[in-house]
């Protein structure tokens, strides 16, 4: 069964460092998303991406964050100058055109900022 | 700010009982509604979608939608210990963005 894959599963970084989280969405999906979940809190929308551009972003997704689809398969989230409060599980998701609410999530990348 | 409210629980039911999970939303433009299940330490997975007022049944799960009351619910019949998880409600409005509630933690006791 097709699945969304994310790497790394866990990354530990020092405050101020840059981090890139990688995702391979399901191949025929056209919408891509990043969500984050701080431990014990809700799953929060960060950004959606369609047709090679950001279609919507939340207030969390400030200039510290960027997304990119560098090739036909990968979808990346870059966090510049990480802060302690960026520590969270980051989920990538994808969906088909026509069913954007039916998200398929990856297993997540846990980011720990020290 | 679009709000999604769920009874945070925890909700505890005995095995075999009906679990009732509720969700209200503030965005009257929401047209599609989704229930996701999230096991502890795992990612959310879609279990039900509902687009029209009324009930939609899928196995032991029934989703109920009342757009006039801005209310959506999920009933789980014959609850099993494997149903123990956090259930996320996600209404979707005029964009592809899905905003989740805080979730209701369900525990099914054997």
PDB file of C-alpha atoms in Angstrom:
ATOM      1  CA  UNK A   1       0.000   0.000   0.000  1.00  0.00           C
ATOM      2  CA  UNK A   2       1.392   3.443  -0.912  1.00  0.00           C
ATOM      3  CA  UNK A   3       2.547   5.478   2.046  1.00  0.00           C
ATOM      4  CA  UNK A   4       4.081   8.796   2.958  1.00  0.00           C
ATOM      5  CA  UNK A   5       7.638   8.410   4.169  1.00  0.00           C
ATOM      6  CA  UNK A   6       9.519  10.853   6.355  1.00  0.00           C
ATOM      7  CA  UNK A   7      13.170  11.207   7.299  1.00  0.00           C
ATOM      8  CA  UNK A   8      14.740  11.452   9.749  1.00  0.00           C
ATOM      9  CA  UNK A   9      12.531   9.795  12.334  1.00  0.00           C
ATOM     10  CA  UNK A  10      14.310  11.712  15.087  1.00  0.00           C
ATOM     11  CA  UNK A  11      16.694  14.628  14.931  1.00  0.00           C
ATOM     12  CA  UNK A  12      18.472  16.347  17.783  1.00  0.00           C
ATOM     13  CA  UNK A  13      19.931  19.762  17.097  1.00  0.00           C
ATOM     14  CA  UNK A  14      21.386  22.701  18.915  1.00  0.00           C
ATOM     15  CA  UNK A  15      19.449  25.924  19.217  1.00  0.00           C
ATOM     16  CA  UNK A  16      20.235  28.225  16.316  1.00  0.00           C
ATOM     17  CA  UNK A  17      21.029  25.457  13.873  1.00  0.00           C
ATOM     18  CA  UNK A  18      19.159  24.829  10.624  1.00  0.00           C
ATOM     19  CA  UNK A  19      17.155  21.652  10.168  1.00  0.00           C
ATOM     20  CA  UNK A  20      15.686  20.073   7.045  1.00  0.00           C
ATOM     21  CA  UNK A  21      12.937  17.507   7.374  1.00  0.00           C
ATOM     22  CA  UNK A  22      12.218  15.392   4.350  1.00  0.00           C
ATOM     23  CA  UNK A  23       9.073  13.748   3.060  1.00  0.00           C
ATOM     24  CA  UNK A  24       8.178  11.592   0.100  1.00  0.00           C
ATOM     25  CA  UNK A  25       4.425  11.951  -0.498  1.00  0.00           C
ATOM     26  CA  UNK A  26       2.308   9.324  -2.212  1.00  0.00           C
ATOM     27  CA  UNK A  27       3.185   9.490  -5.887  1.00  0.00           C
ATOM     28  CA  UNK A  28      -0.179  10.464  -7.428  1.00  0.00           C
ATOM     29  CA  UNK A  29      -1.094  12.951  -4.700  1.00  0.00           C
ATOM     30  CA  UNK A  30      -1.107  16.625  -5.545  1.00  0.00           C
ATOM     31  CA  UNK A  31      -1.586  18.381  -2.179  1.00  0.00           C
ATOM     32  CA  UNK A  32       1.177  18.344   0.403  1.00  0.00           C
ATOM     33  CA  UNK A  33       1.115  19.503   3.989  1.00  0.00           C
ATOM     34  CA  UNK A  34       3.199  19.947   7.069  1.00  0.00           C
ATOM     35  CA  UNK A  35       1.668  19.716  10.524  1.00  0.00           C
ATOM     36  CA  UNK A  36       3.349  19.790  13.887  1.00  0.00           C
ATOM     37  CA  UNK A  37       2.417  18.447  17.298  1.00  0.00           C
ATOM     38  CA  UNK A  38       4.123  19.686  20.408  1.00  0.00           C
ATOM     39  CA  UNK A  39       4.154  16.950  23.044  1.00  0.00           C
ATOM     40  CA  UNK A  40       0.743  16.638  24.667  1.00  0.00           C
ATOM     41  CA  UNK A  41      -0.844  19.268  22.453  1.00  0.00           C
ATOM     42  CA  UNK A  42      -3.014  19.350  19.350  1.00  0.00           C
ATOM     43  CA  UNK A  43      -1.987  18.634  15.776  1.00  0.00           C
ATOM     44  CA  UNK A  44      -1.416  22.082  14.258  1.00  0.00           C
ATOM     45  CA  UNK A  45      -1.513  23.031  10.582  1.00  0.00           C
ATOM     46  CA  UNK A  46       1.644  24.703   9.321  1.00  0.00           C
ATOM     47  CA  UNK A  47       1.439  24.903   5.540  1.00  0.00           C
ATOM     48  CA  UNK A  48      -0.162  23.453   2.451  1.00  0.00           C
ATOM     49  CA  UNK A  49       1.515  23.204  -0.940  1.00  0.00           C
ATOM     50  CA  UNK A  50      -0.057  22.721  -4.329  1.00  0.00           C
ATOM     51  CA  UNK A  51       1.127  23.171  -7.875  1.00  0.00           C
ATOM     52  CA  UNK A  52       4.646  23.993  -6.722  1.00  0.00           C
ATOM     53  CA  UNK A  53       3.695  26.829  -4.442  1.00  0.00           C
ATOM     54  CA  UNK A  54       2.392  27.492  -0.960  1.00  0.00           C
ATOM     55  CA  UNK A  55      -1.392  27.588  -1.071  1.00  0.00           C
ATOM     56  CA  UNK A  56      -1.978  28.392   2.570  1.00  0.00           C
ATOM     57  CA  UNK A  57       0.038  28.865   5.726  1.00  0.00           C
ATOM     58  CA  UNK A  58      -0.716  29.393   9.376  1.00  0.00           C
ATOM     59  CA  UNK A  59       0.546  32.156  11.623  1.00  0.00           C
ATOM     60  CA  UNK A  60       3.047  29.661  13.022  1.00  0.00           C
ATOM     61  CA  UNK A  61       4.690  29.401   9.595  1.00  0.00           C
ATOM     62  CA  UNK A  62       6.772  32.556   9.759  1.00  0.00           C
ATOM     63  CA  UNK A  63      10.009  33.520   8.027  1.00  0.00           C
ATOM     64  CA  UNK A  64      11.856  30.891  10.032  1.00  0.00           C
ATOM     65  CA  UNK A  65      10.144  28.189   7.998  1.00  0.00           C
ATOM     66  CA  UNK A  66      10.248  27.335   4.315  1.00  0.00           C
ATOM     67  CA  UNK A  67       9.082  24.480   2.144  1.00  0.00           C
ATOM     68  CA  UNK A  68      10.343  23.178  -1.114  1.00  0.00           C
ATOM     69  CA  UNK A  69       9.663  20.459  -3.638  1.00  0.00           C
ATOM     70  CA  UNK A  70      13.147  20.170  -5.099  1.00  0.00           C
ATOM     71  CA  UNK A  71      12.294  17.318  -7.457  1.00  0.00           C
ATOM     72  CA  UNK A  72       9.325  15.224  -8.462  1.00  0.00           C
ATOM     73  CA  UNK A  73       9.222  13.172  -5.298  1.00  0.00           C
ATOM     74  CA  UNK A  74      10.571  14.992  -2.245  1.00  0.00           C
ATOM     75  CA  UNK A  75       8.870  17.647  -0.153  1.00  0.00           C
ATOM     76  CA  UNK A  76      10.994  19.371   2.466  1.00  0.00           C
ATOM     77  CA  UNK A  77      10.469  21.592   5.486  1.00  0.00           C
ATOM     78  CA  UNK A  78      13.395  23.802   6.441  1.00  0.00           C
ATOM     79  CA  UNK A  79      13.566  25.424   9.851  1.00  0.00           C
ATOM     80  CA  UNK A  80      16.197  28.131  10.093  1.00  0.00           C
ATOM     81  CA  UNK A  81      17.798  29.088  13.389  1.00  0.00           C
ATOM     82  CA  UNK A  82      15.876  26.594  15.506  1.00  0.00           C
ATOM     83  CA  UNK A  83      14.479  27.583  18.876  1.00  0.00           C
ATOM     84  CA  UNK A  84      13.697  25.472  21.916  1.00  0.00           C
ATOM     85  CA  UNK A  85       9.975  25.847  21.230  1.00  0.00           C
ATOM     86  CA  UNK A  86      10.399  24.245  17.802  1.00  0.00           C
ATOM     87  CA  UNK A  87      10.788  20.903  19.555  1.00  0.00           C
ATOM     88  CA  UNK A  88       7.850  18.851  18.309  1.00  0.00           C
ATOM     89  CA  UNK A  89       6.749  16.012  16.081  1.00  0.00           C
ATOM     90  CA  UNK A  90       6.472  17.196  12.503  1.00  0.00           C
ATOM     91  CA  UNK A  91       4.062  15.322  10.264  1.00  0.00           C
ATOM     92  CA  UNK A  92       4.037  15.424   6.501  1.00  0.00           C
ATOM     93  CA  UNK A  93       0.787  14.554   4.756  1.00  0.00           C
ATOM     94  CA  UNK A  94      -0.493  14.351   1.216  1.00  0.00           C
ATOM     95  CA  UNK A  95      -3.873  14.061  -0.451  1.00  0.00           C
ATOM     96  CA  UNK A  96      -5.455  13.582  -3.824  1.00  0.00           C
ATOM     97  CA  UNK A  97      -6.902  16.430  -5.806  1.00  0.00           C
ATOM     98  CA  UNK A  98     -10.643  16.338  -5.225  1.00  0.00           C
ATOM     99  CA  UNK A  99     -10.287  14.896  -1.719  1.00  0.00           C
ATOM    100  CA  UNK A 100      -8.024  17.392   0.036  1.00  0.00           C
ATOM    101  CA  UNK A 101      -9.384  16.619   3.482  1.00  0.00           C
ATOM    102  CA  UNK A 102      -8.521  12.945   3.223  1.00  0.00           C
ATOM    103  CA  UNK A 103      -4.966  13.209   4.392  1.00  0.00           C
ATOM    104  CA  UNK A 104      -2.421  10.437   4.446  1.00  0.00           C
ATOM    105  CA  UNK A 105       0.163  11.126   7.131  1.00  0.00           C
ATOM    106  CA  UNK A 106       3.722  10.004   7.398  1.00  0.00           C
ATOM    107  CA  UNK A 107       5.057   8.543  10.627  1.00  0.00           C
ATOM    108  CA  UNK A 108       6.520  11.879  11.641  1.00  0.00           C
ATOM    109  CA  UNK A 109       9.913  13.368  12.375  1.00  0.00           C
ATOM    110  CA  UNK A 110      10.609  14.150  16.000  1.00  0.00           C
ATOM    111  CA  UNK A 111      12.711  17.268  16.380  1.00  0.00           C
ATOM    112  CA  UNK A 112      14.468  17.960  19.661  1.00  0.00           C
ATOM    113  CA  UNK A 113      16.147  21.345  20.036  1.00  0.00           C
ATOM    114  CA  UNK A 114      18.662  21.607  22.872  1.00  0.00           C
TER     115      UNK A 114
ATOM    116  CA  UNK B   1     -10.027  32.379  14.177  1.00  0.00           C
ATOM    117  CA  UNK B   2     -11.763  29.166  13.199  1.00  0.00           C
ATOM    118  CA  UNK B   3     -12.446  27.099  16.288  1.00  0.00           C
ATOM    119  CA  UNK B   4     -12.991  23.415  16.669  1.00  0.00           C
ATOM    120  CA  UNK B   5     -14.125  22.245  20.075  1.00  0.00           C
ATOM    121  CA  UNK B   6     -14.065  18.687  21.271  1.00  0.00           C
ATOM    122  CA  UNK B   7     -14.783  17.209  24.665  1.00  0.00           C
ATOM    123  CA  UNK B   8     -11.201  16.558  25.704  1.00  0.00           C
ATOM    124  CA  UNK B   9     -12.013  13.635  27.934  1.00  0.00           C
ATOM    125  CA  UNK B  10     -10.572  11.378  28.836  1.00  0.00           C
ATOM    126  CA  UNK B  11     -13.583   9.301  27.946  1.00  0.00           C
ATOM    127  CA  UNK B  12     -13.625   5.848  29.438  1.00  0.00           C
ATOM    128  CA  UNK B  13     -16.064   3.134  28.346  1.00  0.00           C
ATOM    129  CA  UNK B  14     -16.252  -0.602  29.006  1.00  0.00           C
ATOM    130  CA  UNK B  15     -15.590  -3.051  26.209  1.00  0.00           C
ATOM    131  CA  UNK B  16     -18.689  -3.603  24.114  1.00  0.00           C
ATOM    132  CA  UNK B  17     -20.250  -0.241  24.962  1.00  0.00           C
ATOM    133  CA  UNK B  18     -20.999   2.656  22.638  1.00  0.00           C
ATOM    134  CA  UNK B  19     -18.496   5.503  22.702  1.00  0.00           C
ATOM    135  CA  UNK B  20     -19.832   8.914  21.709  1.00  0.00           C
ATOM    136  CA  UNK B  21     -17.421  11.620  20.602  1.00  0.00           C
ATOM    137  CA  UNK B  22     -18.594  15.149  19.925  1.00  0.00           C
ATOM    138  CA  UNK B  23     -17.287  18.140  18.018  1.00  0.00           C
ATOM    139  CA  UNK B  24     -18.535  21.656  17.381  1.00  0.00           C
ATOM    140  CA  UNK B  25     -17.065  24.095  14.926  1.00  0.00           C
ATOM    141  CA  UNK B  26     -17.333  27.813  14.366  1.00  0.00           C
ATOM    142  CA  UNK B  27     -16.783  28.126  10.617  1.00  0.00           C
ATOM    143  CA  UNK B  28     -20.195  28.059   8.958  1.00  0.00           C
ATOM    144  CA  UNK B  29     -18.441  27.688   5.629  1.00  0.00           C
ATOM    145  CA  UNK B  30     -17.213  24.210   6.537  1.00  0.00           C
ATOM    146  CA  UNK B  31     -18.493  21.702   4.022  1.00  0.00           C
ATOM    147  CA  UNK B  32     -16.530  18.558   4.709  1.00  0.00           C
ATOM    148  CA  UNK B  33     -15.839  16.848   8.002  1.00  0.00           C
ATOM    149  CA  UNK B  34     -13.309  14.256   8.954  1.00  0.00           C
ATOM    150  CA  UNK B  35     -12.565  12.053  11.917  1.00  0.00           C
ATOM    151  CA  UNK B  36      -9.019  10.902  12.457  1.00  0.00           C
ATOM    152  CA  UNK B  37      -7.706   8.447  15.004  1.00  0.00           C
ATOM    153  CA  UNK B  38      -4.292   8.926  16.595  1.00  0.00           C
ATOM    154  CA  UNK B  39      -2.751   6.187  18.657  1.00  0.00           C
ATOM    155  CA  UNK B  40      -0.261   7.324  21.268  1.00  0.00           C
ATOM    156  CA  UNK B  41       3.053   8.182  19.618  1.00  0.00           C
ATOM    157  CA  UNK B  42       1.691   7.633  16.123  1.00  0.00           C
ATOM    158  CA  UNK B  43       0.437   9.783  13.287  1.00  0.00           C
ATOM    159  CA  UNK B  44      -3.250  10.506  12.647  1.00  0.00           C
ATOM    160  CA  UNK B  45      -5.142   8.212  10.322  1.00  0.00           C
ATOM    161  CA  UNK B  46      -8.431   8.915   8.607  1.00  0.00           C
ATOM    162  CA  UNK B  47     -11.350   6.794   9.785  1.00  0.00           C
ATOM    163  CA  UNK B  48     -14.457   8.639   8.584  1.00  0.00           C
ATOM    164  CA  UNK B  49     -15.481  11.474   6.312  1.00  0.00           C
ATOM    165  CA  UNK B  50     -18.937  13.017   6.076  1.00  0.00           C
ATOM    166  CA  UNK B  51     -20.177  15.690   3.721  1.00  0.00           C
ATOM    167  CA  UNK B  52     -23.966  15.798   4.107  1.00  0.00           C
ATOM    168  CA  UNK B  53     -26.307  16.257   7.025  1.00  0.00           C
ATOM    169  CA  UNK B  54     -27.403  13.026   8.626  1.00  0.00           C
ATOM    170  CA  UNK B  55     -25.675   9.786   9.461  1.00  0.00           C
ATOM    171  CA  UNK B  56     -22.971   7.851   7.707  1.00  0.00           C
ATOM    172  CA  UNK B  57     -22.143   4.352   8.824  1.00  0.00           C
ATOM    173  CA  UNK B  58     -18.976   2.367   8.208  1.00  0.00           C
ATOM    174  CA  UNK B  59     -18.743  -0.862  10.139  1.00  0.00           C
ATOM    175  CA  UNK B  60     -18.803  -0.067  13.859  1.00  0.00           C
ATOM    176  CA  UNK B  61     -18.399   3.648  13.212  1.00  0.00           C
ATOM    177  CA  UNK B  62     -21.202   6.140  12.588  1.00  0.00           C
ATOM    178  CA  UNK B  63     -20.571   9.798  11.864  1.00  0.00           C
ATOM    179  CA  UNK B  64     -23.410  12.260  12.383  1.00  0.00           C
ATOM    180  CA  UNK B  65     -23.495  15.764  10.955  1.00  0.00           C
ATOM    181  CA  UNK B  66     -25.800  18.676  11.707  1.00  0.00           C
ATOM    182  CA  UNK B  67     -24.601  21.753   9.818  1.00  0.00           C
ATOM    183  CA  UNK B  68     -27.343  23.978  11.226  1.00  0.00           C
ATOM    184  CA  UNK B  69     -26.105  23.252  14.751  1.00  0.00           C
ATOM    185  CA  UNK B  70     -22.461  23.185  13.602  1.00  0.00           C
ATOM    186  CA  UNK B  71     -22.085  19.827  15.235  1.00  0.00           C
ATOM    187  CA  UNK B  72     -20.499  16.567  14.172  1.00  0.00           C
ATOM    188  CA  UNK B  73     -20.197  13.396  16.185  1.00  0.00           C
ATOM    189  CA  UNK B  74     -18.675   9.950  15.985  1.00  0.00           C
ATOM    190  CA  UNK B  75     -20.252   6.883  17.528  1.00  0.00           C
ATOM    191  CA  UNK B  76     -18.243   3.729  18.009  1.00  0.00           C
ATOM    192  CA  UNK B  77     -20.391   0.678  18.626  1.00  0.00           C
ATOM    193  CA  UNK B  78     -19.154  -2.474  20.355  1.00  0.00           C
ATOM    194  CA  UNK B  79     -16.049  -0.603  21.515  1.00  0.00           C
ATOM    195  CA  UNK B  80     -12.860  -2.644  21.628  1.00  0.00           C
ATOM    196  CA  UNK B  81      -9.636  -2.052  23.578  1.00  0.00           C
ATOM    197  CA  UNK B  82      -7.984  -1.462  20.192  1.00  0.00           C
ATOM    198  CA  UNK B  83     -10.208   1.607  19.795  1.00  0.00           C
ATOM    199  CA  UNK B  84      -8.330   3.274  22.658  1.00  0.00           C
ATOM    200  CA  UNK B  85      -6.799   6.342  21.042  1.00  0.00           C
ATOM    201  CA  UNK B  86      -7.269  10.079  20.627  1.00  0.00           C
ATOM    202  CA  UNK B  87      -9.927  11.019  18.096  1.00  0.00           C
ATOM    203  CA  UNK B  88      -9.468  14.229  16.128  1.00  0.00           C
ATOM    204  CA  UNK B  89     -12.273  16.160  14.507  1.00  0.00           C
ATOM    205  CA  UNK B  90     -11.404  18.158  11.404  1.00  0.00           C
ATOM    206  CA  UNK B  91     -13.867  20.382   9.563  1.00  0.00           C
ATOM    207  CA  UNK B  92     -12.765  21.759   6.237  1.00  0.00           C
ATOM    208  CA  UNK B  93     -13.958  25.030   4.785  1.00  0.00           C
ATOM    209  CA  UNK B  94     -13.218  26.759   1.533  1.00  0.00           C
ATOM    210  CA  UNK B  95      -9.603  25.668   1.261  1.00  0.00           C
ATOM    211  CA  UNK B  96      -7.697  22.423   1.451  1.00  0.00           C
ATOM    212  CA  UNK B  97      -6.503  23.266   4.945  1.00  0.00           C
ATOM    213  CA  UNK B  98      -7.714  20.870   7.626  1.00  0.00           C
ATOM    214  CA  UNK B  99      -7.760  22.292  11.151  1.00  0.00           C
ATOM    215  CA  UNK B 100      -8.063  19.802  13.958  1.00  0.00           C
ATOM    216  CA  UNK B 101      -9.597  20.066  17.381  1.00  0.00           C
ATOM    217  CA  UNK B 102      -7.574  19.124  20.444  1.00  0.00           C
ATOM    218  CA  UNK B 103      -8.965  15.627  20.275  1.00  0.00           C
ATOM    219  CA  UNK B 104     -10.847  13.360  22.637  1.00  0.00           C
ATOM    220  CA  UNK B 105      -8.865  10.637  24.349  1.00  0.00           C
ATOM    221  CA  UNK B 106     -10.854   7.411  24.494  1.00  0.00           C
ATOM    222  CA  UNK B 107     -10.005   4.485  26.727  1.00  0.00           C
ATOM    223  CA  UNK B 108     -11.889   1.208  26.283  1.00  0.00           C
ATOM    224  CA  UNK B 109     -11.563  -0.983  29.354  1.00  0.00           C
ATOM    225  CA  UNK B 110     -11.556  -4.783  28.891  1.00  0.00           C
TER     226      UNK B 110
END
